[in-house]
Every structure is written in structure tokens, then in C-alpha cells.
Amino acid sequence: MENFVYNGNPGRVIFGHGTVARLPEEAERLRARRILVLSTPEQAGQAADIARHMGSSVVATYSKAQMHTPVEVTADAMRVVEEHAVDALLTIGGGSTTGLGKALAFRTDLPQIVVPTTYAGSEATPILGETEGGRKVTKSDPRILPEVIVYDVDLTMTLPVSLSVTSGINAVAHAVEALYAKEANPIISLMAEEGVGAIARALPLIYSNPKDEVARADALYGAWLCGVCLGSVGMALHHKLCHTLGGMFNLPHAQMHTAVLPHAVAYNADATPQAMARLSKALGVADAAAGLFDLANGLGAAMSLKDLGMPDDSVEVAVEQAMSNAYWNPRALEKRGLTDLLERAFRGEPPKAV
């Protein structure tokens, strides 16, 4: 066995059915008395229903979270934090809301309780991606990592199938890159393989029967594992491309990750044979890149970046920005290869080794 370094991130996870009822005791553990509830505009009603568990400890709500965590939204929410002397954050929703909570915690070191309603997995990471001036920049810091995650399977039962699929593939992307990360280690690789397998099994069942409680639980469990993977080791090409595209074109987050992932895997496949073998095993396929494409495409996901809103004739400028401040990657970033990768993703074609 090769030498490795493993760093475990601290955190408390409550997982099961009806677990939102335990929110008051979790707030008490954190000595939270003045809580700000965060959500997107679309989930404001759901967040209000869940926040009722907290009673008078909720002193304010902020329901303007947006994709890719724009810094101007964070600045607006900071004014609410200061005005109400907030001492803790309750984040309810998917990756957009979790991102806002993390951005506030990074600036204030306030404790966070996160109640995920999708399979984003970002709640399990100390990573924050913020968008300003058309660029999405990531940072990692202990202040960003939520203190408590309350996973309630019941909250995912009404998650639309289309979003379940793309949210799940987005989570898979976290584990995929963990398998060939520069800091990869045996513990994270075990979690990555388990997480990918759980989601890959669950999504077709959810597609066939959205009310399948066992499949919903498996998907949420897998999303947590994949999030832990992302939070424990570095990111590579896939995330760099998605951060670039998200910052430049404001593409829908989970759908964009779903469309890009098979192509990023194909690009790196020859450079990471052991990771590809584990990924193929977890997916139950012979070719990992093709398997990811077929899984998402077969479940109705949009696989064309053009269909998601990426402008015509924008591949070249996206490649230039992605290469300008690149993350570590197991294969060197080559302009011709990346251009071909993004052009195939733009058109929604199957992945191809480049």
C-alpha cells in the first residue's frame, strides 16, 4: 500500500425519517438563541414550516439564496445577521441555500445547522464557491464546514424526479474526483465507491417510483458520503470546468454537473486506471464515462450545455478561463483536448476519450 494522509472533518450527522423534530435539541447543543433561517424564494414556505420546530429562537428569515452564491446576495444577508444579532444559522434547502449559509459562516464564524432537501452533498464540505464579476472562486476553511447536518428522508419524498436525477449525479461527481484526487487515500476511496454505488442504484428506482422510501434513503445516504469525499480531498478538472461555466454563464448547477461529468471522466480515464476500475465497479458497467452518460441520459437528464443556456461560440473563451488558474488534475490540461471535451458536452454527444 502506498503512503497516504487522511484528515477527517468534524461534524455531527442526524439521519433518518422525521429527524427535523430533533432540531430544537440540536440548537440547544449549540446554545443557539437567535437563529436566522435561510432558503431560496421557492422554498420559503417549506423552510417556514420546518422552522416552526424552533419556536421563538428564530429571530429572522432570509429567503433570497441564489445559485453559485453571488457575493451581493451574501452582503445583503449579512445586513440581516447584524440587524438581528444572529448567533446561529439554520439552512434549509439545496446547494444554493447551503452556499449562502457557508458564505455567512465564513464571514462571521456562526454555527450552522443544515437541513438538506436535495442530494447536493455540499453540506458535508468546508468548501465555498462564490461568484463575483462573472467568475466563481472557491475557498476552503474550517469556518465554512457546518456543525450539524439533519438529514430527513421525508423531506426528499417530493423532490421532482428530474431534479433528483441531476442532483444525484452532481453528488456522484464529488466522489468521482475524490477517487483520483492528489490527496486520495483508502478511506475516502471506500466512501466514494460506496456513495456512487448507493446513488447509482437509487436513481433508476426513484425514476420508476418517486415514492420509494428505500431508494430515497439510499440516495440521501450516498449524497452524504459523496459530500464527505469532496470535503476531504481536492478537486480536479470536472469541478474547475463547472465552476468556470457556472460563473461565466450562470448555468443551472446540478444539470451542468450532470452534462459535464461523463466528458471529464473520459478525459482523465487513461491517466487514472485504478480510479476508473473502482468507478466502473460502483456503477456496474464496463466503461465509467459511458456508464455515467447512459445513466443520466436514460433517466431523462439534459446532456447538452447548449440546452442549459450556454451561448454559441463560447467554448473557446471557457477553455481559456478554465486553464488560466487550473486545479490539479491527473492529466495535464491540453487546450485541444478540453475544447473537444466542451464541444461534445455543448452538443450533448456521448463522451469520447480525447
CSV table of C-alpha atoms in Angstrom, one decimal:
chain,number,residue,atom,x,y,z
A,1,MET,CA,0.0,0.0,0.0
A,2,GLU,CA,1.3,3.5,-0.9
A,3,ASN,CA,1.8,6.1,1.8
A,4,PHE,CA,-1.2,8.4,2.4
A,5,VAL,CA,-2.5,11.2,4.6
A,6,TYR,CA,-6.1,11.2,5.9
A,7,ASN,CA,-7.8,14.2,7.5
A,8,GLY,CA,-11.3,13.7,8.9
A,9,ASN,CA,-13.5,16.7,9.1
A,10,PRO,CA,-15.5,17.2,12.3
A,11,GLY,CA,-19.3,17.3,12.1
A,12,ARG,CA,-22.5,15.8,13.5
A,13,VAL,CA,-25.0,14.0,11.3
A,14,ILE,CA,-28.6,13.1,12.2
A,15,PHE,CA,-30.0,10.7,9.6
A,16,GLY,CA,-33.4,9.1,9.3
A,17,HIS,CA,-37.2,9.8,8.9
A,18,GLY,CA,-38.8,12.6,10.9
A,19,THR,CA,-35.5,13.9,12.1
A,20,VAL,CA,-36.4,17.6,11.8
A,21,ALA,CA,-38.3,17.1,15.1
A,22,ARG,CA,-34.8,17.0,16.7
A,23,LEU,CA,-33.9,20.5,15.5
A,24,PRO,CA,-34.6,22.1,18.9
A,25,GLU,CA,-32.3,19.8,20.8
A,26,GLU,CA,-29.5,20.3,18.2
A,27,ALA,CA,-29.9,24.1,18.6
A,28,GLU,CA,-29.7,23.7,22.3
A,29,ARG,CA,-26.5,21.7,22.0
A,30,LEU,CA,-25.1,24.7,20.1
A,31,ARG,CA,-26.6,27.2,22.6
A,32,ALA,CA,-28.3,28.9,19.7
A,33,ARG,CA,-30.8,31.5,20.9
A,34,ARG,CA,-31.1,33.9,17.9
A,35,ILE,CA,-31.4,31.9,14.7
A,36,LEU,CA,-31.6,33.1,11.2
A,37,VAL,CA,-33.4,30.7,8.8
A,38,LEU,CA,-32.1,30.7,5.2
A,39,SER,CA,-33.8,29.4,2.0
A,40,THR,CA,-34.4,30.2,-1.7
A,41,PRO,CA,-37.5,32.1,-2.7
A,42,GLU,CA,-39.0,28.8,-4.0
A,43,GLN,CA,-38.5,27.0,-0.7
A,44,ALA,CA,-39.6,29.8,1.6
A,45,GLY,CA,-42.8,28.1,2.6
A,46,GLN,CA,-41.2,24.8,3.3
A,47,ALA,CA,-38.5,26.5,5.3
A,48,ALA,CA,-41.1,28.3,7.4
A,49,ASP,CA,-42.9,25.0,8.1
A,50,ILE,CA,-39.7,23.4,9.3
A,51,ALA,CA,-38.6,26.5,11.3
A,52,ARG,CA,-41.7,26.2,13.4
A,53,HIS,CA,-40.0,23.4,15.3
A,54,MET,CA,-37.6,26.1,16.6
A,55,GLY,CA,-40.2,28.3,18.2
A,56,SER,CA,-39.1,31.7,19.5
A,57,SER,CA,-35.4,31.1,18.9
A,58,VAL,CA,-36.0,32.1,15.2
A,59,VAL,CA,-35.5,35.8,15.1
A,60,ALA,CA,-35.4,36.3,11.3
A,61,THR,CA,-35.7,34.6,7.9
A,62,TYR,CA,-33.9,35.3,4.6
A,63,SER,CA,-35.3,33.7,1.5
A,64,LYS,CA,-33.1,35.1,-1.3
A,65,ALA,CA,-30.4,32.5,-1.7
A,66,GLN,CA,-29.3,32.1,-5.3
A,67,MET,CA,-27.3,29.6,-7.4
A,68,HIS,CA,-23.5,30.0,-7.4
A,69,THR,CA,-23.6,32.2,-4.2
A,70,PRO,CA,-23.3,35.7,-5.6
A,71,VAL,CA,-21.4,38.0,-3.3
A,72,GLU,CA,-24.0,40.7,-3.5
A,73,VAL,CA,-26.6,38.3,-2.0
A,74,THR,CA,-24.3,37.4,0.8
A,75,ALA,CA,-23.7,41.1,1.5
A,76,ASP,CA,-27.5,41.6,1.7
A,77,ALA,CA,-27.9,38.7,4.1
A,78,MET,CA,-25.1,40.0,6.2
A,79,ARG,CA,-27.1,43.1,7.0
A,80,VAL,CA,-29.9,40.8,8.4
A,81,VAL,CA,-27.3,38.9,10.5
A,82,GLU,CA,-26.1,42.2,12.0
A,83,GLU,CA,-29.5,43.8,12.4
A,84,HIS,CA,-30.9,40.9,14.4
A,85,ALA,CA,-27.7,39.9,16.3
A,86,VAL,CA,-27.9,36.4,15.0
A,87,ASP,CA,-26.0,33.7,16.8
A,88,ALA,CA,-26.7,30.7,14.6
A,89,LEU,CA,-27.8,29.8,11.1
A,90,LEU,CA,-30.5,27.2,10.1
A,91,THR,CA,-30.1,26.4,6.4
A,92,ILE,CA,-33.0,24.6,4.6
A,93,GLY,CA,-32.8,23.6,1.0
A,94,GLY,CA,-30.2,22.5,-1.6
A,95,GLY,CA,-26.8,23.7,-2.6
A,96,SER,CA,-27.8,27.3,-3.3
A,97,THR,CA,-29.0,27.8,0.3
A,98,THR,CA,-26.2,25.8,1.8
A,99,GLY,CA,-23.8,28.0,-0.1
A,100,LEU,CA,-25.3,31.2,1.3
A,101,GLY,CA,-25.1,29.7,4.9
A,102,LYS,CA,-21.4,28.8,4.3
A,103,ALA,CA,-20.6,32.3,3.0
A,104,LEU,CA,-22.2,33.9,6.1
A,105,ALA,CA,-20.3,31.5,8.4
A,106,PHE,CA,-17.0,32.2,6.7
A,107,ARG,CA,-17.5,35.9,7.4
A,108,THR,CA,-18.9,35.5,11.0
A,109,ASP,CA,-17.9,32.0,12.2
A,110,LEU,CA,-21.5,31.5,13.2
A,111,PRO,CA,-22.5,27.8,13.8
A,112,GLN,CA,-24.6,26.2,11.1
A,113,ILE,CA,-27.4,23.6,11.2
A,114,VAL,CA,-28.2,22.4,7.7
A,115,VAL,CA,-31.4,20.6,6.6
A,116,PRO,CA,-30.8,19.3,3.1
A,117,THR,CA,-33.7,18.8,0.8
A,118,THR,CA,-31.7,17.6,-2.3
A,119,TYR,CA,-28.7,15.4,-2.9
A,120,ALA,CA,-26.3,18.3,-3.3
A,121,GLY,CA,-23.8,17.0,-0.7
A,122,SER,CA,-22.2,20.4,-0.2
A,123,GLU,CA,-23.4,20.5,3.4
A,124,ALA,CA,-20.7,18.0,4.2
A,125,THR,CA,-17.8,20.1,2.9
A,126,PRO,CA,-15.7,23.0,4.2
A,127,ILE,CA,-15.7,24.4,0.6
A,128,LEU,CA,-17.3,27.6,-0.5
A,129,GLY,CA,-17.7,28.7,-4.1
A,130,GLU,CA,-18.7,32.4,-4.6
A,131,THR,CA,-19.4,34.3,-7.8
A,132,GLU,CA,-18.4,37.9,-8.5
A,133,GLY,CA,-17.9,39.6,-11.8
A,134,GLY,CA,-18.5,36.5,-13.9
A,135,ARG,CA,-16.0,34.4,-12.0
A,136,LYS,CA,-16.7,31.7,-9.5
A,137,VAL,CA,-13.9,31.3,-6.9
A,138,THR,CA,-13.6,28.6,-4.3
A,139,LYS,CA,-12.0,28.6,-0.9
A,140,SER,CA,-11.7,26.0,1.9
A,141,ASP,CA,-11.8,27.0,5.6
A,142,PRO,CA,-12.8,25.3,8.9
A,143,ARG,CA,-15.4,28.1,9.4
A,144,ILE,CA,-17.2,27.0,6.3
A,145,LEU,CA,-18.0,23.5,7.5
A,146,PRO,CA,-21.4,23.1,9.0
A,147,GLU,CA,-21.5,21.9,12.6
A,148,VAL,CA,-24.7,19.8,12.3
A,149,ILE,CA,-26.5,18.2,9.3
A,150,VAL,CA,-30.0,16.9,9.8
A,151,TYR,CA,-30.9,14.5,7.0
A,152,ASP,CA,-34.6,13.8,6.9
A,153,VAL,CA,-35.6,11.4,4.2
A,154,ASP,CA,-39.2,12.5,4.4
A,155,LEU,CA,-38.2,16.0,3.0
A,156,THR,CA,-36.9,14.4,-0.2
A,157,MET,CA,-40.0,12.4,-1.0
A,158,THR,CA,-41.5,15.2,-3.1
A,159,LEU,CA,-38.2,16.2,-4.8
A,160,PRO,CA,-39.1,16.2,-8.5
A,161,VAL,CA,-37.7,13.2,-10.4
A,162,SER,CA,-35.8,15.4,-12.8
A,163,LEU,CA,-34.0,17.3,-10.0
A,164,SER,CA,-33.5,14.0,-8.1
A,165,VAL,CA,-31.6,12.7,-11.1
A,166,THR,CA,-29.4,15.7,-11.7
A,167,SER,CA,-28.8,16.4,-8.0
A,168,GLY,CA,-27.8,12.8,-7.6
A,169,ILE,CA,-25.3,12.9,-10.5
A,170,ASN,CA,-23.9,16.1,-9.1
A,171,ALA,CA,-23.2,14.3,-5.9
A,172,VAL,CA,-21.6,11.4,-7.8
A,173,ALA,CA,-19.2,14.0,-9.3
A,174,HIS,CA,-17.9,14.7,-5.8
A,175,ALA,CA,-16.9,11.1,-5.3
A,176,VAL,CA,-15.6,10.6,-8.8
A,177,GLU,CA,-13.0,13.3,-8.4
A,178,ALA,CA,-12.1,12.0,-4.9
A,179,LEU,CA,-11.1,8.7,-6.4
A,180,TYR,CA,-8.3,10.3,-8.4
A,181,ALA,CA,-7.6,13.4,-6.3
A,182,LYS,CA,-4.0,14.3,-5.5
A,183,GLU,CA,-4.8,13.6,-1.8
A,184,ALA,CA,-6.7,10.4,-2.5
A,185,ASN,CA,-6.5,7.8,0.3
A,186,PRO,CA,-8.0,4.4,1.1
A,187,ILE,CA,-10.7,5.7,3.5
A,188,ILE,CA,-12.1,8.3,1.1
A,189,SER,CA,-11.9,5.8,-1.8
A,190,LEU,CA,-14.0,3.4,0.1
A,191,MET,CA,-16.6,6.1,0.9
A,192,ALA,CA,-16.5,7.3,-2.7
A,193,GLU,CA,-17.2,3.8,-4.1
A,194,GLU,CA,-20.0,3.2,-1.6
A,195,GLY,CA,-21.5,6.6,-2.3
A,196,VAL,CA,-21.5,6.2,-6.1
A,197,GLY,CA,-23.0,2.8,-5.8
A,198,ALA,CA,-25.8,3.9,-3.5
A,199,ILE,CA,-26.8,6.7,-5.8
A,200,ALA,CA,-26.5,4.7,-9.0
A,201,ARG,CA,-28.8,2.0,-7.5
A,202,ALA,CA,-31.3,4.5,-6.2
A,203,LEU,CA,-31.8,6.9,-9.1
A,204,PRO,CA,-33.4,4.3,-11.5
A,205,LEU,CA,-35.8,3.2,-8.7
A,206,ILE,CA,-36.7,6.8,-7.9
A,207,TYR,CA,-37.3,7.4,-11.6
A,208,SER,CA,-39.7,4.4,-11.7
A,209,ASN,CA,-41.3,5.2,-8.4
A,210,PRO,CA,-40.7,8.6,-6.8
A,211,LYS,CA,-42.3,7.4,-3.5
A,212,ASP,CA,-39.8,4.6,-3.0
A,213,GLU,CA,-38.7,5.3,0.6
A,214,VAL,CA,-35.8,2.9,0.5
A,215,ALA,CA,-34.4,4.4,-2.7
A,216,ARG,CA,-34.8,7.9,-1.4
A,217,ALA,CA,-32.9,6.9,1.8
A,218,ASP,CA,-30.1,5.3,-0.3
A,219,ALA,CA,-29.8,8.4,-2.5
A,220,LEU,CA,-29.6,10.7,0.5
A,221,TYR,CA,-27.1,8.4,2.2
A,222,GLY,CA,-25.0,8.3,-0.9
A,223,ALA,CA,-25.1,12.1,-1.3
A,224,TRP,CA,-23.7,12.5,2.2
A,225,LEU,CA,-20.9,10.1,1.6
A,226,CYS,CA,-20.0,11.8,-1.7
A,227,GLY,CA,-20.1,15.2,0.0
A,228,VAL,CA,-17.7,13.9,2.7
A,229,CYS,CA,-15.4,12.8,-0.1
A,230,LEU,CA,-15.4,16.3,-1.7
A,231,GLY,CA,-14.7,17.9,1.7
A,232,SER,CA,-11.8,15.7,2.5
A,233,VAL,CA,-9.6,15.8,-0.7
A,234,GLY,CA,-9.0,18.2,-3.5
A,235,MET,CA,-11.0,18.9,-6.7
A,236,ALA,CA,-9.8,18.4,-10.3
A,237,LEU,CA,-10.9,19.1,-13.9
A,238,HIS,CA,-14.6,18.4,-13.6
A,239,HIS,CA,-15.1,21.0,-10.8
A,240,LYS,CA,-12.9,23.5,-12.5
A,241,LEU,CA,-14.9,23.3,-15.7
A,242,CYS,CA,-18.2,23.6,-13.8
A,243,HIS,CA,-17.0,26.5,-11.7
A,244,THR,CA,-15.9,28.2,-14.9
A,245,LEU,CA,-19.2,27.6,-16.7
A,246,GLY,CA,-21.3,28.5,-13.7
A,247,GLY,CA,-19.5,31.7,-13.0
A,248,MET,CA,-19.5,32.8,-16.7
A,249,PHE,CA,-22.9,31.8,-17.8
A,250,ASN,CA,-24.9,31.1,-14.6
A,251,LEU,CA,-25.9,27.7,-15.9
A,252,PRO,CA,-28.2,25.6,-13.6
A,253,HIS,CA,-25.8,23.9,-11.1
A,254,ALA,CA,-26.8,20.3,-10.9
A,255,GLN,CA,-27.8,20.0,-14.5
A,256,MET,CA,-24.5,21.5,-15.6
A,257,HIS,CA,-22.5,19.0,-13.5
A,258,THR,CA,-24.6,16.2,-14.9
A,259,ALA,CA,-23.8,17.2,-18.5
A,260,VAL,CA,-20.1,17.7,-17.9
A,261,LEU,CA,-19.2,14.8,-15.7
A,262,PRO,CA,-19.0,11.9,-18.3
A,263,HIS,CA,-16.8,14.0,-20.5
A,264,ALA,CA,-14.4,15.0,-17.7
A,265,VAL,CA,-14.2,11.3,-16.7
A,266,ALA,CA,-13.4,10.3,-20.3
A,267,TYR,CA,-10.6,13.0,-20.4
A,268,ASN,CA,-9.0,11.6,-17.3
A,269,ALA,CA,-9.7,7.9,-17.8
A,270,ASP,CA,-6.3,6.8,-19.2
A,271,ALA,CA,-4.4,8.7,-16.5
A,272,THR,CA,-6.3,7.1,-13.7
A,273,PRO,CA,-6.9,3.4,-14.4
A,274,GLN,CA,-7.3,2.3,-10.8
A,275,ALA,CA,-9.9,5.0,-10.1
A,276,MET,CA,-11.8,4.1,-13.3
A,277,ALA,CA,-11.9,0.4,-12.2
A,278,ARG,CA,-13.4,1.4,-8.9
A,279,LEU,CA,-15.9,3.7,-10.5
A,280,SER,CA,-16.9,1.2,-13.1
A,281,LYS,CA,-17.4,-1.4,-10.3
A,282,ALA,CA,-19.6,1.0,-8.3
A,283,LEU,CA,-21.7,1.8,-11.4
A,284,GLY,CA,-21.9,-1.8,-12.5
A,285,VAL,CA,-20.6,-1.0,-16.0
A,286,ALA,CA,-17.5,-1.7,-18.2
A,287,ASP,CA,-16.8,1.9,-19.1
A,288,ALA,CA,-17.2,4.5,-16.4
A,289,ALA,CA,-17.6,7.6,-18.7
A,290,ALA,CA,-20.1,5.9,-21.0
A,291,GLY,CA,-21.9,4.4,-17.9
A,292,LEU,CA,-22.4,7.9,-16.4
A,293,PHE,CA,-23.7,9.3,-19.7
A,294,ASP,CA,-26.1,6.4,-20.2
A,295,LEU,CA,-27.3,6.6,-16.6
A,296,ALA,CA,-28.1,10.3,-16.7
A,297,ASN,CA,-29.4,10.3,-20.3
A,298,GLY,CA,-31.6,7.2,-19.7
A,299,LEU,CA,-33.2,9.0,-16.7
A,300,GLY,CA,-34.1,12.0,-18.8
A,301,ALA,CA,-31.4,14.4,-17.9
A,302,ALA,CA,-30.5,17.2,-20.4
A,303,MET,CA,-27.0,16.3,-21.6
A,304,SER,CA,-26.4,19.4,-23.8
A,305,LEU,CA,-24.8,22.5,-22.3
A,306,LYS,CA,-26.4,24.4,-25.2
A,307,ASP,CA,-29.9,23.3,-24.0
A,308,LEU,CA,-28.9,24.5,-20.5
A,309,GLY,CA,-28.2,28.0,-21.7
A,310,MET,CA,-24.5,28.0,-22.7
A,311,PRO,CA,-24.1,30.6,-25.5
A,312,ASP,CA,-23.0,29.6,-29.0
A,313,ASP,CA,-19.3,30.2,-29.8
A,314,SER,CA,-18.4,30.3,-26.1
A,315,VAL,CA,-16.4,27.1,-25.8
A,316,GLU,CA,-13.0,28.7,-26.6
A,317,VAL,CA,-13.4,31.5,-24.0
A,318,ALA,CA,-14.5,29.0,-21.4
A,319,VAL,CA,-11.4,26.8,-22.1
A,320,GLU,CA,-9.1,29.8,-21.8
A,321,GLN,CA,-10.6,30.8,-18.4
A,322,ALA,CA,-10.5,27.2,-17.1
A,323,MET,CA,-6.9,26.9,-18.0
A,324,SER,CA,-5.9,30.2,-16.6
A,325,ASN,CA,-6.0,29.2,-12.9
A,326,ALA,CA,-6.4,25.4,-13.1
A,327,TYR,CA,-6.9,22.9,-10.3
A,328,TRP,CA,-4.5,20.0,-10.0
A,329,ASN,CA,-5.6,17.2,-12.4
A,330,PRO,CA,-4.2,13.7,-13.0
A,331,ARG,CA,-3.8,14.5,-16.7
A,332,ALA,CA,-2.3,17.7,-17.9
A,333,LEU,CA,-4.8,20.3,-19.3
A,334,GLU,CA,-4.5,20.5,-23.0
A,335,LYS,CA,-6.3,23.2,-24.9
A,336,ARG,CA,-7.2,20.9,-27.9
A,337,GLY,CA,-8.5,18.1,-25.6
A,338,LEU,CA,-10.5,20.5,-23.4
A,339,THR,CA,-12.0,22.2,-26.4
A,340,ASP,CA,-13.1,18.9,-27.8
A,341,LEU,CA,-14.5,17.9,-24.4
A,342,LEU,CA,-16.6,21.0,-24.0
A,343,GLU,CA,-17.8,20.9,-27.6
A,344,ARG,CA,-19.1,17.4,-27.1
A,345,ALA,CA,-20.8,18.4,-23.9
A,346,PHE,CA,-22.2,21.5,-25.6
A,347,ARG,CA,-23.8,19.4,-28.3
A,348,GLY,CA,-24.9,16.7,-25.8
A,349,GLU,CA,-22.9,13.9,-27.5
A,350,PRO,CA,-21.7,10.8,-25.7
A,351,PRO,CA,-18.2,11.1,-24.1
A,352,LYS,CA,-15.1,10.2,-26.1
A,353,ALA,CA,-11.5,9.8,-25.0
A,354,VAL,CA,-9.6,12.9,-26.1
